[in-house]
PDB file of C-alpha atoms and ligand atoms in Angstrom:
ATOM      1  CA  MET A 367     -29.286  -6.105  18.958  1.00 80.00           C
ATOM      2  CA  GLY A 368     -26.782  -8.850  18.398  1.00 95.00           C
ATOM      3  CA  TYR A 369     -27.307 -11.462  15.710  1.00 97.00           C
ATOM      4  CA  ASP A 370     -25.576 -14.619  14.495  1.00 98.00           C
ATOM      5  CA  ALA A 371     -23.524 -14.115  11.338  1.00 98.00           C
ATOM      6  CA  LYS A 372     -22.183 -16.690   8.911  1.00 98.00           C
ATOM      7  CA  PHE A 373     -18.356 -16.350   8.382  1.00 98.00           C
ATOM      8  CA  ARG A 374     -16.036 -18.196   6.020  1.00 98.00           C
ATOM      9  CA  VAL A 375     -12.386 -17.756   7.069  1.00 98.00           C
ATOM     10  CA  TRP A 376      -9.329 -19.066   5.208  1.00 98.00           C
ATOM     11  CA  ARG A 377      -7.202 -21.276   7.451  1.00 98.00           C
ATOM     12  CA  GLY A 378      -3.860 -22.732   6.311  1.00 98.00           C
ATOM     13  CA  ASP A 379      -0.217 -22.021   5.628  1.00 97.00           C
ATOM     14  CA  LEU A 380       2.212 -21.957   2.627  1.00 94.00           C
ATOM     15  CA  ASP A 381       1.547 -25.646   1.964  1.00 96.00           C
ATOM     16  CA  GLY A 382      -2.276 -24.992   1.392  1.00 96.00           C
ATOM     17  CA  GLY A 383      -5.470 -24.458   3.266  1.00 98.00           C
ATOM     18  CA  GLU A 384      -9.205 -23.987   2.941  1.00 98.00           C
ATOM     19  CA  LEU A 385     -12.161 -21.924   3.980  1.00 98.00           C
ATOM     20  CA  HIS A 386     -13.667 -22.890   7.356  1.00 98.00           C
ATOM     21  CA  ASP A 387     -17.312 -22.156   8.201  1.00 98.00           C
ATOM     22  CA  PHE A 388     -18.219 -20.410  11.499  1.00 98.00           C
ATOM     23  CA  THR A 389     -21.369 -19.012  12.938  1.00 98.00           C
ATOM     24  CA  VAL A 390     -20.437 -16.240  15.404  1.00 98.00           C
ATOM     25  CA  LEU A 391     -22.220 -13.501  17.357  1.00 98.00           C
ATOM     26  CA  VAL A 392     -22.139  -9.885  16.112  1.00 98.00           C
ATOM     27  CA  ASN A 393     -22.998  -6.980  18.384  1.00 98.00           C
ATOM     28  CA  GLU A 394     -23.960  -3.487  17.239  1.00 96.00           C
ATOM     29  CA  GLY A 395     -21.093  -1.252  16.148  1.00 97.00           C
ATOM     30  CA  GLU A 396     -18.574  -4.019  15.618  1.00 98.00           C
ATOM     31  CA  VAL A 397     -15.991  -4.264  12.864  1.00 98.00           C
ATOM     32  CA  VAL A 398     -14.728  -7.480  11.146  1.00 98.00           C
ATOM     33  CA  LEU A 399     -11.682  -7.531  13.279  1.00 98.00           C
ATOM     34  CA  ASP A 400     -13.946  -7.807  16.439  1.00 98.00           C
ATOM     35  CA  ILE A 401     -15.603 -10.819  14.989  1.00 98.00           C
ATOM     36  CA  ILE A 402     -12.159 -12.457  14.158  1.00 98.00           C
ATOM     37  CA  HIS A 403     -11.141 -11.886  17.837  1.00 98.00           C
ATOM     38  CA  ARG A 404     -14.475 -13.400  18.969  1.00 98.00           C
ATOM     39  CA  LEU A 405     -13.653 -16.477  16.786  1.00 98.00           C
ATOM     40  CA  GLN A 406     -10.230 -16.667  18.461  1.00 98.00           C
ATOM     41  CA  ALA A 407     -11.901 -16.336  21.971  1.00 98.00           C
ATOM     42  CA  THR A 408     -14.613 -18.911  21.398  1.00 98.00           C
ATOM     43  CA  GLN A 409     -14.069 -21.260  18.549  1.00 97.00           C
ATOM     44  CA  ALA A 410     -10.593 -21.068  16.965  1.00 98.00           C
ATOM     45  CA  PRO A 411      -7.844 -20.152  19.531  1.00 98.00           C
ATOM     46  CA  ASP A 412      -5.034 -20.697  17.168  1.00 98.00           C
ATOM     47  CA  LEU A 413      -6.509 -18.547  14.348  1.00 98.00           C
ATOM     48  CA  ALA A 414      -3.602 -16.116  13.233  1.00 98.00           C
ATOM     49  CA  VAL A 415      -4.380 -12.547  12.481  1.00 98.00           C
ATOM     50  CA  ARG A 416      -1.953  -9.589  12.505  1.00 98.00           C
ATOM     51  CA  TRP A 417      -3.261  -6.331  14.090  1.00 98.00           C
ATOM     52  CA  ASN A 418      -1.970  -3.599  16.401  1.00 98.00           C
ATOM     53  CA  CYS A 419      -4.012  -0.423  16.694  1.00 98.00           C
ATOM     54  CA  LYS A 420      -7.544  -1.359  15.870  1.00 97.00           C
ATOM     55  CA  ALA A 421      -7.890   2.337  14.693  1.00 98.00           C
ATOM     56  CA  GLY A 422      -6.862   2.254  11.004  1.00 98.00           C
ATOM     57  CA  LYS A 423      -3.445   3.724  11.701  1.00 98.00           C
ATOM     58  CA  CYS A 424      -0.842   0.819  12.009  1.00 98.00           C
ATOM     59  CA  GLY A 425      -1.654  -0.853   8.659  1.00 98.00           C
ATOM     60  CA  SER A 426      -1.235  -4.297  10.178  1.00 98.00           C
ATOM     61  CA  CYS A 427      -4.717  -5.879   9.708  1.00 98.00           C
ATOM     62  CA  SER A 428      -4.816  -5.930   5.922  1.00 98.00           C
ATOM     63  CA  ALA A 429      -6.730  -8.774   4.436  1.00 98.00           C
ATOM     64  CA  GLU A 430      -9.564  -9.425   1.909  1.00 98.00           C
ATOM     65  CA  VAL A 431     -13.177  -9.365   2.889  1.00 98.00           C
ATOM     66  CA  ASN A 432     -15.518 -10.810   0.235  1.00 98.00           C
ATOM     67  CA  GLY A 433     -12.615 -10.541  -2.131  1.00 97.00           C
ATOM     68  CA  ARG A 434     -12.064  -6.865  -1.566  1.00 97.00           C
ATOM     69  CA  PRO A 435      -8.747  -5.727   0.055  1.00 98.00           C
ATOM     70  CA  ARG A 436      -9.568  -3.905   3.273  1.00 98.00           C
ATOM     71  CA  LEU A 437      -8.348  -3.149   6.830  1.00 98.00           C
ATOM     72  CA  LEU A 438     -10.213  -5.565   9.062  1.00 98.00           C
ATOM     73  CA  CYS A 439     -10.454  -2.989  11.821  1.00 98.00           C
ATOM     74  CA  MET A 440     -12.061  -0.406   9.601  1.00 98.00           C
ATOM     75  CA  THR A 441     -14.628  -2.651   7.937  1.00 98.00           C
ATOM     76  CA  ARG A 442     -17.937  -2.192   9.800  1.00 98.00           C
ATOM     77  CA  MET A 443     -20.247  -5.146  10.071  1.00 98.00           C
ATOM     78  CA  SER A 444     -23.114  -2.814   9.374  1.00 97.00           C
ATOM     79  CA  THR A 445     -21.982  -2.587   5.752  1.00 97.00           C
ATOM     80  CA  PHE A 446     -23.113  -6.289   5.220  1.00 98.00           C
ATOM     81  CA  GLY A 447     -26.600  -7.756   5.324  1.00 97.00           C
ATOM     82  CA  GLN A 448     -27.328  -9.843   8.425  1.00 97.00           C
ATOM     83  CA  ASP A 449     -27.830 -12.970   6.309  1.00 96.00           C
ATOM     84  CA  GLU A 450     -24.812 -12.376   4.080  1.00 97.00           C
ATOM     85  CA  VAL A 451     -22.041 -14.858   4.337  1.00 98.00           C
ATOM     86  CA  ILE A 452     -18.786 -12.986   4.912  1.00 98.00           C
ATOM     87  CA  THR A 453     -15.564 -14.464   3.519  1.00 98.00           C
ATOM     88  CA  VAL A 454     -12.235 -13.398   5.060  1.00 98.00           C
ATOM     89  CA  THR A 455      -9.039 -14.394   3.319  1.00 98.00           C
ATOM     90  CA  PRO A 456      -5.414 -13.225   3.458  1.00 98.00           C
ATOM     91  CA  MET A 457      -3.901 -10.818   0.980  1.00 98.00           C
ATOM     92  CA  ARG A 458      -3.500 -12.701  -2.243  1.00 97.00           C
ATOM     93  CA  THR A 459      -0.241 -11.127  -3.559  1.00 98.00           C
ATOM     94  CA  PHE A 460       2.028 -12.059  -0.642  1.00 98.00           C
ATOM     95  CA  PRO A 461       2.948 -15.570   0.674  1.00 97.00           C
ATOM     96  CA  VAL A 462       0.782 -16.794   3.569  1.00 98.00           C
ATOM     97  CA  ILE A 463       2.543 -17.483   6.883  1.00 98.00           C
ATOM     98  CA  LYS A 464      -0.529 -18.670   8.698  1.00 98.00           C
ATOM     99  CA  ASP A 465      -4.178 -18.171   8.281  1.00 98.00           C
ATOM    100  CA  LEU A 466      -4.820 -14.382   7.712  1.00 98.00           C
ATOM    101  CA  VAL A 467      -1.108 -13.376   8.244  1.00 98.00           C
ATOM    102  CA  THR A 468       0.966 -12.905   5.125  1.00 98.00           C
ATOM    103  CA  ASP A 469       4.810 -12.372   4.661  1.00 98.00           C
ATOM    104  CA  VAL A 470       4.953  -8.666   3.421  1.00 98.00           C
ATOM    105  CA  SER A 471       8.753  -8.635   3.279  1.00 98.00           C
ATOM    106  CA  PHE A 472       8.651  -8.026  -0.472  1.00 98.00           C
ATOM    107  CA  ASN A 473       7.623  -4.459   0.396  1.00 98.00           C
ATOM    108  CA  TYR A 474      10.515  -3.855   2.691  1.00 98.00           C
ATOM    109  CA  GLU A 475      12.893  -5.093   0.107  1.00 98.00           C
ATOM    110  CA  LYS A 476      11.493  -2.595  -2.346  1.00 98.00           C
ATOM    111  CA  ALA A 477      11.785   0.190   0.198  1.00 98.00           C
ATOM    112  CA  ARG A 478      15.458  -0.591   0.721  1.00 98.00           C
ATOM    113  CA  GLN A 479      16.102  -0.160  -3.092  1.00 97.00           C
ATOM    114  CA  ILE A 480      15.038   3.427  -3.131  1.00 97.00           C
ATOM    115  CA  PRO A 481      17.836   5.985  -2.277  1.00 97.00           C
ATOM    116  CA  SER A 482      16.874   8.024   0.706  1.00 96.00           C
ATOM    117  CA  PHE A 483      16.441  11.802   0.844  1.00 94.00           C
ATOM    118  CA  THR A 484      19.603  13.556  -0.312  1.00 95.00           C
ATOM    119  CA  PRO A 485      19.929  17.254   0.508  1.00 93.00           C
ATOM    120  CA  PRO A 486      22.585  19.494  -0.950  1.00 93.00           C
ATOM    121  CA  ALA A 487      26.006  18.881   0.574  1.00 92.00           C
ATOM    122  CA  ASP A 488      26.412  22.437   1.802  1.00 93.00           C
ATOM    123  CA  LEU A 489      23.128  22.545   3.616  1.00 91.00           C
ATOM    124  CA  LYS A 490      23.331  21.600   7.311  1.00 89.00           C
ATOM    125  CA  PRO A 491      20.384  20.132   9.352  1.00 84.00           C
ATOM    126  CA  GLY A 492      18.499  23.079  10.713  1.00 89.00           C
ATOM    127  CA  GLU A 493      19.092  25.175   7.545  1.00 90.00           C
ATOM    128  CA  TYR A 494      16.486  23.389   5.459  1.00 90.00           C
ATOM    129  CA  ARG A 495      13.768  25.770   4.230  1.00 92.00           C
ATOM    130  CA  MET A 496      10.989  24.903   1.841  1.00 91.00           C
ATOM    131  CA  LYS A 497       7.638  26.689   0.748  1.00 93.00           C
ATOM    132  CA  GLN A 498       4.455  25.610   2.374  1.00 94.00           C
ATOM    133  CA  ILE A 499       3.104  24.530  -0.974  1.00 93.00           C
ATOM    134  CA  ASP A 500       5.834  21.938  -1.284  1.00 91.00           C
ATOM    135  CA  VAL A 501       5.176  20.738   2.281  1.00 91.00           C
ATOM    136  CA  GLU A 502       1.502  20.258   1.450  1.00 91.00           C
ATOM    137  CA  ARG A 503       2.179  18.475  -1.773  1.00 89.00           C
ATOM    138  CA  SER A 504       4.276  15.724  -0.077  1.00 91.00           C
ATOM    139  CA  GLN A 505       1.953  15.634   3.038  1.00 94.00           C
ATOM    140  CA  GLU A 506      -0.583  13.548   1.095  1.00 96.00           C
ATOM    141  CA  PHE A 507       1.949  10.890   0.444  1.00 97.00           C
ATOM    142  CA  ARG A 508       3.154  10.809   4.045  1.00 96.00           C
ATOM    143  CA  LYS A 509      -0.317   9.866   5.251  1.00 97.00           C
ATOM    144  CA  CYS A 510       0.651   6.261   4.000  1.00 98.00           C
ATOM    145  CA  ILE A 511       0.261   3.720   6.855  1.00 98.00           C
ATOM    146  CA  GLU A 512       2.032   0.984   4.802  1.00 98.00           C
ATOM    147  CA  CYS A 513      -0.898  -1.362   4.925  1.00 98.00           C
ATOM    148  CA  PHE A 514       0.212  -2.686   1.459  1.00 98.00           C
ATOM    149  CA  LEU A 515      -3.367  -2.914   0.284  1.00 98.00           C
ATOM    150  CA  CYS A 516      -2.358  -0.975  -2.856  1.00 98.00           C
ATOM    151  CA  GLN A 517       0.566  -3.369  -3.466  1.00 98.00           C
ATOM    152  CA  ASN A 518      -1.750  -6.271  -2.941  1.00 98.00           C
ATOM    153  CA  THR A 519      -4.333  -4.979  -5.429  1.00 98.00           C
ATOM    154  CA  CYS A 520      -2.135  -3.957  -8.296  1.00 98.00           C
ATOM    155  CA  HIS A 521      -2.591  -6.417 -11.131  1.00 98.00           C
ATOM    156  CA  VAL A 522       1.012  -6.138 -12.198  1.00 98.00           C
ATOM    157  CA  VAL A 523       2.030  -8.315  -9.320  1.00 97.00           C
ATOM    158  CA  ARG A 524      -1.347  -9.752  -8.020  1.00 97.00           C
ATOM    159  CA  ASP A 525      -1.420 -12.622 -10.482  1.00 92.00           C
ATOM    160  CA  HIS A 526       2.124 -12.283 -11.774  1.00 96.00           C
ATOM    161  CA  GLU A 527       4.722 -13.472  -9.303  1.00 96.00           C
ATOM    162  CA  GLU A 528       7.361 -13.167 -11.997  1.00 97.00           C
ATOM    163  CA  ASN A 529       6.907  -9.414 -12.102  1.00 97.00           C
ATOM    164  CA  LYS A 530       7.833  -8.746  -8.532  1.00 97.00           C
ATOM    165  CA  THR A 531      11.547  -8.412  -9.130  1.00 96.00           C
ATOM    166  CA  ALA A 532      10.992  -5.747 -11.734  1.00 97.00           C
ATOM    167  CA  PHE A 533       8.154  -3.712 -10.020  1.00 98.00           C
ATOM    168  CA  ALA A 534       8.180  -1.704  -6.849  1.00 98.00           C
ATOM    169  CA  GLY A 535       4.456  -1.325  -6.714  1.00 98.00           C
ATOM    170  CA  PRO A 536       2.374   1.862  -6.242  1.00 98.00           C
ATOM    171  CA  ARG A 537       3.427   2.525  -2.667  1.00 98.00           C
ATOM    172  CA  TYR A 538       7.096   2.699  -3.531  1.00 98.00           C
ATOM    173  CA  LEU A 539       6.667   4.408  -6.857  1.00 98.00           C
ATOM    174  CA  MET A 540       4.779   6.988  -4.818  1.00 98.00           C
ATOM    175  CA  ARG A 541       7.888   7.266  -2.512  1.00 98.00           C
ATOM    176  CA  ILE A 542       9.986   7.926  -5.412  1.00 98.00           C
ATOM    177  CA  THR A 543       7.604  10.675  -6.458  1.00 97.00           C
ATOM    178  CA  GLU A 544       7.618  12.200  -3.075  1.00 97.00           C
ATOM    179  CA  LEU A 545      11.437  12.426  -3.134  1.00 97.00           C
ATOM    180  CA  GLU A 546      11.363  13.594  -6.788  1.00 95.00           C
ATOM    181  CA  MET A 547       8.983  16.536  -5.752  1.00 95.00           C
ATOM    182  CA  HIS A 548      11.067  17.509  -2.724  1.00 95.00           C
ATOM    183  CA  PRO A 549      12.631  20.982  -3.473  1.00 93.00           C
ATOM    184  CA  LEU A 550      15.751  20.189  -1.369  1.00 94.00           C
ATOM    185  CA  ASP A 551      16.456  16.676  -2.735  1.00 95.00           C
ATOM    186  CA  VAL A 552      19.356  16.629  -5.260  1.00 94.00           C
ATOM    187  CA  GLY A 553      18.875  13.025  -6.311  1.00 94.00           C
ATOM    188  CA  ASP A 554      17.431  11.928  -9.639  1.00 93.00           C
ATOM    189  CA  ARG A 555      15.362   8.655  -9.368  1.00 95.00           C
ATOM    190  CA  THR A 556      13.521   8.907 -12.617  1.00 94.00           C
ATOM    191  CA  GLU A 557      15.798   6.417 -14.360  1.00 94.00           C
ATOM    192  CA  LEU A 558      15.552   4.090 -11.394  1.00 96.00           C
ATOM    193  CA  ALA A 559      11.786   4.399 -11.544  1.00 97.00           C
ATOM    194  CA  GLN A 560      11.569   3.566 -15.204  1.00 96.00           C
ATOM    195  CA  ASP A 561      14.434   1.062 -15.673  1.00 95.00           C
ATOM    196  CA  GLU A 562      14.583  -0.774 -12.342  1.00 96.00           C
ATOM    197  CA  GLN A 563      11.284  -0.300 -10.494  1.00 97.00           C
ATOM    198  CA  GLY A 564       8.878  -0.912 -13.357  1.00 97.00           C
ATOM    199  CA  LEU A 565       7.130   2.408 -13.696  1.00 98.00           C
ATOM    200  CA  GLY A 566       6.290   1.528 -17.408  1.00 97.00           C
ATOM    201  CA  LEU A 567       4.325  -1.576 -16.218  1.00 97.00           C
ATOM    202  CA  CYS A 568       1.777   0.713 -14.506  1.00 98.00           C
ATOM    203  CA  ASN A 569      -1.067   1.357 -16.872  1.00 96.00           C
ATOM    204  CA  ILE A 570      -2.830   3.868 -14.552  1.00 97.00           C
ATOM    205  CA  THR A 571      -5.841   1.624 -13.898  1.00 97.00           C
ATOM    206  CA  LYS A 572      -6.360   3.454 -10.420  1.00 98.00           C
ATOM    207  CA  CYS A 573      -7.129   0.030  -8.633  1.00 98.00           C
ATOM    208  CA  CYS A 574      -4.448   0.959  -6.098  1.00 98.00           C
ATOM    209  CA  THR A 575      -6.169   4.338  -5.423  1.00 98.00           C
ATOM    210  CA  GLU A 576      -9.484   2.694  -4.979  1.00 98.00           C
ATOM    211  CA  VAL A 577      -8.403   0.508  -2.033  1.00 98.00           C
ATOM    212  CA  CYS A 578      -6.182   3.123  -0.177  1.00 98.00           C
ATOM    213  CA  PRO A 579      -7.682   3.503   3.270  1.00 98.00           C
ATOM    214  CA  GLU A 580      -5.983   6.891   3.641  1.00 98.00           C
ATOM    215  CA  HIS A 581      -7.683   8.040   0.414  1.00 98.00           C
ATOM    216  CA  ILE A 582      -4.291   8.973  -1.175  1.00 98.00           C
ATOM    217  CA  LYS A 583      -4.823   9.770  -4.870  1.00 98.00           C
ATOM    218  CA  ILE A 584      -1.823   7.474  -5.735  1.00 98.00           C
ATOM    219  CA  THR A 585      -2.461   7.313  -9.462  1.00 98.00           C
ATOM    220  CA  ASP A 586      -3.367  10.947 -10.155  1.00 98.00           C
ATOM    221  CA  ASN A 587      -0.997  12.639  -7.721  1.00 97.00           C
ATOM    222  CA  ALA A 588       2.033  10.289  -7.740  1.00 98.00           C
ATOM    223  CA  LEU A 589       2.159   7.788 -10.565  1.00 98.00           C
ATOM    224  CA  ILE A 590       1.022  10.027 -13.447  1.00 98.00           C
ATOM    225  CA  PRO A 591       3.325  12.923 -12.491  1.00 97.00           C
ATOM    226  CA  LEU A 592       6.183  10.571 -12.117  1.00 97.00           C
ATOM    227  CA  LYS A 593       5.467   9.181 -15.648  1.00 97.00           C
ATOM    228  CA  GLU A 594       5.405  12.831 -16.921  1.00 96.00           C
ATOM    229  CA  ARG A 595       8.761  13.570 -15.269  1.00 94.00           C
ATOM    230  CA  VAL A 596      10.340  10.519 -16.754  1.00 93.00           C
ATOM    231  CA  ALA A 597       9.062  11.401 -20.215  1.00 91.00           C
ATOM    232  CA  ASP A 598      10.136  15.048 -19.839  1.00 88.00           C
ATOM    233  CA  ARG A 599      13.731  14.102 -18.778  1.00 83.00           C
ATOM    234  CA  LYS A 600      14.057  11.538 -21.483  1.00 76.00           C
ATOM    235  CA  TYR A 601      12.374  13.090 -24.467  1.00 73.00           C
ATOM    236  CA  ASP A 602      12.029  16.859 -23.893  1.00 68.00           C
ATOM    237  CA  PRO A 603      15.231  18.445 -25.304  1.00 67.00           C
ATOM    238  CA  VAL A 604      14.829  21.597 -23.233  1.00 70.00           C
ATOM    239  CA  VAL A 605      14.286  19.688 -19.931  1.00 67.00           C
ATOM    240  CA  TRP A 606      17.167  17.341 -20.836  1.00 63.00           C
ATOM    241  CA  LEU A 607      19.535  20.298 -21.463  1.00 65.00           C
ATOM    242  CA  GLY A 608      18.437  21.941 -18.297  1.00 66.00           C
ATOM    243  CA  ASN A 609      19.174  18.851 -16.303  1.00 65.00           C
ATOM    244  CA  LYS A 610      22.600  18.549 -17.805  1.00 60.00           C
ATOM    245  CA  LEU A 611      23.469  22.193 -17.030  1.00 61.00           C
ATOM    246  CA  PHE A 612      21.654  22.723 -13.715  1.00 58.00           C
ATOM    247  CA  ARG A 613      21.439  19.188 -12.372  1.00 50.00           C
ATOM    248  CA  ARG A 614      19.105  19.388  -9.381  1.00 49.00           C
TER     249      ARG A 614
HETATM  250  S1  SF4 B1779      -2.517   2.547 -11.294  1.00 64.67           S
HETATM  251 FE1  SF4 B1779      -0.607   1.442 -11.758  1.00 64.67          FE
HETATM  252  S2  SF4 B1779       0.180   0.881  -9.765  1.00 64.67           S
HETATM  253 FE2  SF4 B1779      -1.989   1.407  -9.452  1.00 64.67          FE
HETATM  254  S3  SF4 B1779      -3.067  -0.549  -9.573  1.00 64.67           S
HETATM  255 FE3  SF4 B1779      -3.057   0.261 -11.701  1.00 64.67          FE
HETATM  256  S4  SF4 B1779      -1.210  -0.528 -12.659  1.00 64.67           S
HETATM  257 FE4  SF4 B1779      -0.935  -0.882 -10.491  1.00 64.67          FE
HETATM  258  S1  SF4 B1780      -0.634   4.166  -0.257  1.00 64.67           S
HETATM  259 FE1  SF4 B1780      -2.570   3.695   0.786  1.00 64.67          FE
HETATM  260  S2  SF4 B1780      -2.984   1.573   0.295  1.00 64.67           S
HETATM  261 FE2  SF4 B1780      -0.808   1.933  -0.251  1.00 64.67          FE
HETATM  262  S3  SF4 B1780       0.375   1.257   1.570  1.00 64.67           S
HETATM  263 FE3  SF4 B1780      -0.057   3.460   1.770  1.00 64.67          FE
HETATM  264  S4  SF4 B1780      -1.893   3.650   2.896  1.00 64.67           S
HETATM  265 FE4  SF4 B1780      -1.874   1.535   2.188  1.00 64.67          FE
HETATM  266  S1  FES B1781      -5.205  -2.845  13.473  1.00 64.67           S
HETATM  267 FE1  FES B1781      -4.079  -1.127  12.849  1.00 64.67          FE
HETATM  268  S2  FES B1781      -4.837  -0.558  11.002  1.00 64.67           S
HETATM  269 FE2  FES B1781      -6.140  -2.189  11.677  1.00 64.67          FE
END
């Protein structure tokens, strides 16, 4: 059975905006993105929202629902009470372009700052071999759909614009970890992580992990192991000597 829901949707641009009230039909089985589409079709044709797959796989429809960072297409209306007012706002950490669409180019800039996979010079494509356990270890990180909800949630940048130049954010520190754990990669990105990408600013609160729609254990499986590697390479004399003699 359908019912009328009360929605508050943020509308505006970089110069400012405000919450607009709507009453809109909700049908059984719908998600928040369906309701935003119905608003576009019936009441607010110029309402901007970014989406592509409607299946939780493209990472485009990230926003905040009742203050919680979420994918609009994976947030079921059945998780809210029928008389609850549902507030939809853009991700707070990134500049608004229009309505629910934010400029996420910060993330692409950070991605470009990380040196890519670097195999040994004498290994040709087709000769790469690695153990299944190493494949499985990085597989978790490769589930990332780049929705940037973790980046949006992390308190290091959420309320501190000034930290953005010095902090890659959980998604890209996780990318560094993935490359560090790769058995065929000969690069060393631990100094980069600590000195240029702000690993030390992360105080392992796990807020990023809590909002990841792919349920990646970002903090436990990427950030903490990366911190341990940085500490080992810097302060453990045996590891330090090993790295000097047998630089991987
Ligand atoms: S665990 Fe680190 S990266 Fe994740 S939200 Fe907390 S401070 Fe940010
Ligand atoms: S790690 Fe999770 S929350 Fe972060 S960008 Fe990837 S899928 Fe989104
Ligand atoms: S539309 Fe693709 S993840 Fe939501």
